[in-house]
């Protein structure tokens, strides 16, 4: 590996982590990194005072341009849009792309509340720990404007943030209870799993059967999942626990095909689901098959 490539690879985990959090899809993040690499390859590196800052600046601006285009496309998207999981490689802490709550699928969805510029300043300042001055310089804005956008982003995220954080073991246990309820779909049993104001969000993208808007309320969700369980019961679905972006999730397989990936947010008592997300889009699921890693207790049969 030549020195220029080696230097780019040194910063690649951070650049990917930034682009992925900006865009919510690994494919788009990889496209941004490819374009950043082309610009890096054409750049006279010896003329740079700070190679990392240059690469982060280029990656951020490329991701911003792509996110603005994606926002327009998502306005025409059929039904709700959900982010896609990314491969979580093992290795040094840097190579794990700062695995924390800002990389979970629920948090990536929460970032959709922010305007593209707000998303960029929030990630650079709050996740990657660049100063306000550094962040402002990377985005070509004044420091006062940067501080204002960070504050606005914090406020918006605080309003929509999942109310409670629960450990992975609790999420795994509740997903196992959810599967048991699906296998014997009793309305009361299903209803007992959900908080009174629980929300269901499904992404079929017009390519797979899915609710076209979020559904709210334990009663509605219980009826929905009882019907889903009855509809697919004869097809003998196979349920599997996997780790998606650092947290347990549920994969549903039928005849060897991945048909749904489900992840949840949990209430403070650890006994009720506050939000349930179902990824159904066939293209997203096809890419997901390459990044999933079953847990030690993957089989639920």
C-alpha positions as CSV (number, residue, x, y, z in Angstrom):
1,X,0.0,0.0,0.0
2,X,1.4,3.4,-1.0
3,X,1.7,6.1,1.7
4,X,-1.1,8.1,0.3
5,X,-3.5,5.2,0.4
6,X,-2.3,4.2,3.8
7,X,-3.0,7.7,5.2
8,X,-6.5,7.6,3.7
9,X,-7.1,4.2,5.2
10,X,-6.0,5.5,8.6
11,X,-8.9,7.9,8.7
12,X,-11.4,5.8,6.8
13,X,-13.3,4.4,9.8
14,X,-14.0,8.0,11.0
15,X,-14.9,9.2,7.6
16,X,-17.3,6.3,7.1
17,X,-18.8,6.8,10.5
18,X,-19.5,10.4,9.6
19,X,-20.9,9.8,6.2
20,X,-23.1,6.9,7.5
21,X,-24.5,9.0,10.3
22,X,-25.2,11.8,7.8
23,X,-27.0,9.6,5.2
24,X,-28.4,6.6,7.1
25,X,-27.4,4.0,4.4
26,X,-24.0,2.2,4.0
27,X,-24.2,2.3,0.2
28,X,-24.5,6.1,0.1
29,X,-21.7,6.4,2.7
30,X,-19.4,4.2,0.6
31,X,-20.2,6.4,-2.5
32,X,-19.2,9.5,-0.5
33,X,-16.0,7.9,0.6
34,X,-15.2,6.8,-3.0
35,X,-15.6,10.4,-4.1
36,X,-13.5,11.7,-1.2
37,X,-10.8,9.2,-2.1
38,X,-10.8,10.5,-5.7
39,X,-10.3,14.0,-4.5
40,X,-7.7,12.9,-2.0
41,X,-5.8,11.1,-4.8
42,X,-5.8,14.3,-6.9
43,X,-4.7,16.4,-3.9
44,X,-1.1,17.4,-3.2
45,X,-1.0,16.0,0.3
46,X,2.3,17.7,1.2
47,X,0.6,21.0,0.9
48,X,-2.0,20.3,3.6
49,X,-1.5,21.5,7.1
50,X,-3.9,18.9,8.6
51,X,-4.8,15.9,6.4
52,X,-7.6,14.7,8.8
53,X,-9.3,18.1,8.8
54,X,-9.1,18.2,5.0
55,X,-10.6,14.7,4.6
56,X,-13.4,15.3,7.2
57,X,-14.3,18.6,5.5
58,X,-14.5,17.0,2.0
59,X,-16.5,14.1,3.4
60,X,-18.9,16.3,5.2
61,X,-19.6,18.5,2.3
62,X,-20.0,15.6,-0.1
63,X,-22.4,14.0,2.4
64,X,-24.3,17.2,2.7
65,X,-24.8,17.5,-1.0
66,X,-26.0,13.9,-1.2
67,X,-28.3,14.3,1.8
68,X,-30.0,17.3,0.2
69,X,-30.7,15.2,-2.8
70,X,-31.8,12.3,-0.7
71,X,-34.3,14.5,1.2
72,X,-36.0,15.4,-2.0
73,X,-36.2,11.7,-3.0
74,X,-37.5,10.7,0.4
75,X,-40.3,13.1,0.1
76,X,-41.6,10.9,-2.8
77,X,-40.8,7.7,-0.9
78,X,-43.8,5.4,-0.5
79,X,-44.5,5.2,3.3
80,X,-42.0,5.8,6.1
81,X,-38.3,5.6,5.4
82,X,-36.0,3.7,7.8
83,X,-32.2,3.7,7.9
84,X,-30.2,0.6,6.9
85,X,-27.9,-1.3,9.2
86,X,-24.1,-1.2,8.6
87,X,-21.5,-3.8,9.2
88,X,-20.0,-3.5,12.6
89,X,-16.4,-4.8,12.2
90,X,-14.3,-5.8,15.2
91,X,-10.9,-4.3,15.9
92,X,-9.5,-1.3,17.6
93,X,-11.9,1.3,19.1
94,X,-11.3,3.6,16.2
95,X,-12.2,0.8,13.7
96,X,-15.5,0.2,15.5
97,X,-16.6,3.7,14.3
98,X,-17.2,4.9,17.8
99,X,-19.9,2.3,18.6
100,X,-22.3,4.1,20.8
101,X,-25.9,5.1,20.8
102,X,-25.4,7.6,18.0
103,X,-24.9,4.6,15.7
104,X,-28.1,2.7,16.6
105,X,-30.8,2.5,14.0
106,X,-33.2,4.3,16.3
107,X,-30.8,7.3,16.7
108,X,-30.1,7.4,12.9
109,X,-33.9,7.7,12.4
110,X,-34.1,10.4,15.0
111,X,-31.4,12.4,13.1
112,X,-33.9,12.6,10.2
113,X,-35.6,15.3,12.3
114,X,-32.7,17.6,11.5
115,X,-32.1,19.8,8.4
116,X,-29.0,18.7,6.6
117,X,-26.9,21.5,7.9
118,X,-28.0,20.9,11.5
119,X,-27.2,17.3,11.1
120,X,-23.7,18.0,10.0
121,X,-22.9,20.5,12.7
122,X,-24.4,18.2,15.4
123,X,-22.4,15.2,14.3
124,X,-19.1,17.1,14.0
125,X,-19.5,18.9,17.3
126,X,-21.4,16.4,19.5
127,X,-20.3,13.0,18.1
128,X,-16.8,13.6,16.6
129,X,-15.9,16.3,19.2
130,X,-14.6,19.0,16.9
131,X,-14.7,22.5,18.4
132,X,-17.2,25.0,17.3
133,X,-14.4,26.9,15.5
134,X,-13.3,23.7,13.7
135,X,-16.8,22.7,12.8
136,X,-17.6,26.2,11.5
137,X,-14.5,26.2,9.3
138,X,-15.3,22.7,7.9
139,X,-18.7,23.9,6.8
140,X,-17.7,27.4,5.7
141,X,-20.0,29.2,8.2
142,X,-19.5,31.6,11.1
143,X,-18.8,30.3,14.5
144,X,-21.9,32.1,15.9
145,X,-24.1,30.4,13.3
146,X,-22.5,27.1,14.1
147,X,-23.3,27.4,17.8
148,X,-26.9,28.3,16.9
149,X,-27.3,25.3,14.7
150,X,-25.9,23.0,17.3
151,X,-28.3,24.4,19.9
152,X,-31.2,24.0,17.6
153,X,-30.2,20.4,16.7
154,X,-29.9,19.5,20.4
155,X,-33.4,20.8,21.1
156,X,-35.0,19.0,18.3
157,X,-33.3,15.7,19.2
158,X,-34.2,16.1,22.8
159,X,-37.9,16.4,21.9
160,X,-37.9,13.2,19.8
161,X,-35.3,11.1,21.7
162,X,-36.4,7.7,22.9
163,X,-37.5,8.3,26.4
164,X,-35.4,5.5,28.0
165,X,-32.2,3.7,27.3
166,X,-32.3,-0.1,28.0
167,X,-29.4,-2.6,27.9
168,X,-29.1,-5.1,25.2
169,X,-30.0,-8.1,27.4
170,X,-33.3,-6.5,28.2
171,X,-34.0,-5.8,24.5
172,X,-33.1,-9.4,23.7
173,X,-35.4,-10.8,26.3
174,X,-38.4,-8.6,25.2
175,X,-37.8,-9.7,21.6
176,X,-38.0,-13.3,22.7
177,X,-41.3,-12.6,24.4
178,X,-42.5,-10.9,21.2
179,X,-41.6,-14.0,19.1
180,X,-43.5,-16.2,21.6
181,X,-46.5,-14.0,21.2
182,X,-46.3,-14.1,17.4
183,X,-46.1,-17.9,17.5
184,X,-49.3,-18.1,19.5
185,X,-51.0,-14.8,18.6
186,X,-53.3,-14.0,21.4
187,X,-54.6,-10.4,21.5
188,X,-54.1,-9.9,25.2
189,X,-50.6,-11.3,25.2
190,X,-49.6,-9.1,22.3
191,X,-51.2,-6.1,23.9
192,X,-49.4,-6.6,27.1
193,X,-46.1,-6.2,25.3
194,X,-46.8,-2.6,24.1
195,X,-46.8,0.7,26.0
196,X,-50.1,2.5,25.8
197,X,-48.7,5.0,23.3
198,X,-46.4,2.6,21.5
199,X,-45.6,3.4,17.8
200,X,-45.2,1.0,14.9
201,X,-43.2,2.2,11.8
202,X,-42.7,0.0,8.7
203,X,-40.6,0.6,5.6
204,X,-41.8,-1.3,2.6
205,X,-41.0,1.5,0.1
206,X,-43.9,0.4,-2.1
207,X,-42.1,-2.8,-2.8
208,X,-43.4,-5.0,0.0
209,X,-46.6,-5.0,2.1
210,X,-46.3,-2.5,5.0
211,X,-48.3,0.1,6.7
212,X,-48.1,3.4,4.8
213,X,-48.0,5.6,7.9
214,X,-47.0,5.1,11.6
215,X,-49.6,3.4,13.8
216,X,-50.0,4.4,17.5
217,X,-51.5,2.7,20.5
218,X,-51.2,-0.7,22.1
219,X,-54.6,-1.9,20.9
220,X,-53.9,-1.1,17.3
221,X,-50.4,-2.6,17.4
222,X,-51.7,-5.8,19.0
223,X,-54.4,-6.2,16.3
224,X,-51.9,-5.5,13.6
225,X,-49.4,-8.1,14.8
226,X,-52.0,-10.7,15.5
227,X,-53.1,-10.3,11.8
228,X,-49.5,-10.5,10.6
229,X,-48.9,-13.6,12.7
230,X,-52.0,-15.3,11.3
231,X,-51.1,-14.3,7.7
232,X,-47.6,-15.8,7.8
233,X,-48.2,-18.6,10.2
234,X,-48.9,-21.2,7.5
235,X,-45.6,-20.3,5.8
236,X,-43.7,-21.5,8.9
237,X,-41.6,-18.4,9.5
238,X,-38.2,-18.8,11.1
239,X,-37.2,-16.1,13.7
240,X,-33.6,-15.3,14.4
241,X,-31.9,-12.8,16.8
242,X,-29.1,-10.8,15.3
243,X,-27.1,-7.7,16.2
244,X,-27.8,-4.7,14.1
245,X,-25.7,-1.6,14.8
246,X,-24.7,-2.8,18.2
247,X,-28.2,-3.8,19.5
248,X,-30.4,-6.9,19.3
249,X,-32.9,-7.1,16.5
250,X,-35.2,-9.7,15.1
251,X,-35.0,-11.3,11.6
252,X,-37.9,-13.1,10.1
253,X,-37.2,-15.6,7.3
254,X,-39.7,-17.4,5.1
255,X,-38.5,-20.1,2.7
256,X,-34.9,-19.0,3.0
257,X,-35.8,-15.3,2.3
258,X,-35.3,-12.5,4.8
259,X,-38.7,-10.8,4.8
260,X,-38.5,-8.5,7.8
261,X,-35.9,-7.0,10.2
262,X,-37.4,-5.6,13.4
263,X,-35.9,-3.5,16.1
264,X,-37.5,-1.9,19.2
265,X,-37.2,0.9,21.7
266,X,-38.2,-0.1,25.3
267,X,-39.9,1.7,28.1
268,X,-38.2,2.4,31.5
269,X,-39.7,-0.6,33.2
270,X,-38.0,-2.9,30.7
271,X,-41.3,-4.7,30.2
272,X,-43.0,-2.8,27.4
273,X,-42.1,-1.8,23.8
274,X,-42.4,1.9,23.2
275,X,-41.6,1.8,19.5
276,X,-41.2,-1.0,16.9
277,X,-39.6,-0.6,13.5
278,X,-40.1,-3.1,10.7
279,X,-37.7,-3.0,7.7
280,X,-39.5,-4.7,4.8
281,X,-38.0,-3.1,1.7
282,X,-36.6,-6.0,-0.4
283,X,-33.5,-4.1,-1.6
284,X,-32.6,-3.0,1.8
285,X,-33.1,-6.6,3.2
286,X,-30.9,-8.0,0.4
287,X,-28.1,-5.7,1.5
288,X,-28.8,-6.5,5.1
289,X,-28.1,-10.2,4.7
290,X,-24.5,-9.3,4.1
291,X,-24.0,-7.4,7.4
292,X,-26.0,-9.4,9.9
293,X,-24.3,-11.4,12.6
294,X,-26.5,-13.9,14.6
295,X,-26.1,-13.8,18.3
296,X,-24.9,-16.8,20.4
297,X,-28.6,-17.6,21.0
298,X,-29.8,-16.8,17.5
299,X,-32.3,-19.7,17.1
300,X,-35.7,-19.0,18.6
301,X,-37.1,-22.4,17.8
